[in-house]
Amino acid sequence: EAQVTQNPRYLITVTGKKLTVTCSQNMNHEYMSWYRQDPGLGLRQIYYSMNVEVTDKGDVPEGYKVSRKEKRNFPLILESPSPNQTSLYFCASSPRGYNEQFFGPGTRLTVL
Amino acid sequence: AQRVTQPEKLLSVFKGAPVELKCNYSYSGSPELFWYVQYSRQRLQLLLRHISRESIKGFTADLNKGETSFHLKKPFAQEEDSAMYYCALRDGGTDKLIFGTGTRLQVFP
């Protein structure tokens, strides 16, 4: 089944403890992106990647890192999480130049 | 600046009533606009794209370049339409999607 998967789906952690949220797609898409969803703010882009080894900042990149070593994977790294990073995170992918993005199921992160 | 505005956070209607979810955009080039929907506890999924001029689940949306709007309409709302709706604008140069803040539609029986 063609899909975008994220792990973990739920995570509770403490301030400063490094964590990684994985994102994987099996559709051979070039473009991948991370968003955070917050009440009243909608979805805001954190980072995106237009292909392997090509990443760029979105609108809210502070406190996050990403890597794109393989086409299918686009992990989101929080080196030192803080409570203001408590949010619902979505990964998405699409073929380059294609107008529909396919979203993962979301990861709910709580930083205490 | 590229921007998508959804002025209503919440829209509540009764089943069978018409629905219009408003979306206005700001974009310097030729816009590509979409409506995404998120049902409770589910992932975002594409509902409509303006270039397709299609009707999905009874919803339609027309791009009005003069008013820079892309409102989502349905003549008769159903309870299963209750969801979060996001209007989005695609930046053709980067494939970036710029989302509005979303409108929660509640359809009461």
Coordinates of C-alpha atoms in Angstrom, one line a residue, chain A:
Chain A
E1 CA 0.0 0.0 0.0
A2 CA 1.3 3.4 -1.0
Q3 CA 1.7 5.5 2.1
V4 CA 3.7 7.8 4.4
T5 CA 4.5 6.4 7.8
Q6 CA 5.7 8.1 10.9
N7 CA 7.1 6.8 14.2
P8 CA 6.4 7.1 16.9
R9 CA 2.8 8.2 16.8
Y10 CA 2.8 9.5 20.4
L11 CA 5.8 10.6 22.4
I12 CA 6.1 12.2 25.8
T13 CA 9.6 13.4 26.7
V14 CA 11.4 15.9 28.9
T15 CA 13.2 19.1 28.1
G16 CA 16.6 18.6 26.6
K17 CA 16.4 14.9 25.8
K18 CA 17.2 14.5 22.1
L19 CA 14.7 12.7 20.0
T20 CA 14.1 11.7 16.4
V21 CA 10.7 11.3 14.6
T22 CA 11.0 9.1 11.6
C23 CA 9.2 9.6 8.3
S24 CA 9.2 7.1 5.5
Q25 CA 7.4 6.9 2.1
N26 CA 7.2 4.0 -0.3
M27 CA 6.1 6.0 -3.4
N28 CA 9.5 7.1 -4.7
H29 CA 8.6 10.7 -4.1
E30 CA 11.3 13.4 -4.5
Y31 CA 9.7 16.0 -2.3
M32 CA 9.2 15.6 1.5
S33 CA 8.3 18.0 4.1
W34 CA 7.6 18.4 7.8
Y35 CA 4.8 20.5 9.3
R36 CA 3.7 21.2 12.8
Q37 CA 0.0 21.8 13.6
D38 CA -1.0 24.0 16.4
P39 CA -4.5 25.2 17.4
G40 CA -5.3 28.6 15.8
L41 CA -2.1 28.5 13.8
G42 CA -2.9 25.8 11.3
L43 CA 0.0 23.9 9.6
R44 CA 3.4 25.5 9.4
Q45 CA 6.3 24.1 7.5
I46 CA 9.4 23.3 9.4
Y47 CA 11.8 21.9 6.8
Y48 CA 11.5 20.5 3.3
S49 CA 13.6 18.4 0.9
M50 CA 13.3 18.5 -2.8
N51 CA 15.5 15.5 -3.3
V52 CA 18.3 13.4 -1.6
E53 CA 20.9 15.5 0.2
V54 CA 18.8 18.7 -0.6
T55 CA 17.1 20.2 2.4
D56 CA 15.9 23.7 3.2
K57 CA 14.2 25.7 5.9
G58 CA 10.5 26.3 6.1
D59 CA 8.8 28.9 8.1
V60 CA 9.6 27.6 11.6
P61 CA 12.9 25.7 11.5
E62 CA 14.3 26.9 14.9
G63 CA 15.1 24.0 17.2
Y64 CA 14.8 21.3 14.5
K65 CA 17.1 19.5 12.2
V66 CA 16.5 17.1 9.3
S67 CA 18.5 14.9 7.0
R68 CA 17.8 13.2 3.6
K69 CA 20.3 10.5 3.1
E70 CA 17.9 8.2 1.3
K71 CA 15.0 9.1 -0.9
R72 CA 12.4 7.3 1.2
N73 CA 13.4 8.7 4.6
F74 CA 13.2 12.1 6.1
P75 CA 13.7 12.1 9.9
L76 CA 13.0 15.1 12.1
I77 CA 15.5 15.6 14.9
L78 CA 15.0 17.7 18.0
E79 CA 18.4 18.0 19.6
S80 CA 17.2 19.7 22.8
P81 CA 13.4 19.7 22.9
S82 CA 11.6 22.5 24.8
P83 CA 8.0 22.7 25.9
N84 CA 7.1 25.1 23.0
Q85 CA 7.8 22.2 20.7
T86 CA 4.8 20.4 22.1
S87 CA 2.7 19.9 19.0
L88 CA 1.3 17.6 16.4
Y89 CA 3.8 16.9 13.6
F90 CA 3.0 15.8 10.1
C91 CA 5.3 14.5 7.4
A92 CA 4.2 14.8 3.8
S93 CA 5.6 13.7 0.4
S94 CA 4.9 14.3 -3.3
P95 CA 6.4 13.7 -6.7
R96 CA 8.4 16.8 -7.8
G97 CA 6.2 19.3 -9.5
Y98 CA 3.0 17.4 -8.6
N99 CA 0.4 19.4 -6.8
E100 CA -1.0 16.9 -4.3
Q101 CA 1.0 16.1 -1.1
F102 CA 0.4 12.9 0.8
F103 CA 0.4 13.1 4.5
G104 CA 1.5 10.8 7.3
P105 CA -0.7 10.0 10.2
G106 CA 0.9 12.5 12.5
T107 CA 3.1 12.3 15.7
R108 CA 1.8 13.9 18.8
L109 CA 4.7 15.2 20.8
T110 CA 4.6 16.4 24.4
V111 CA 7.7 18.0 26.0
L112 CA 7.5 18.4 29.7

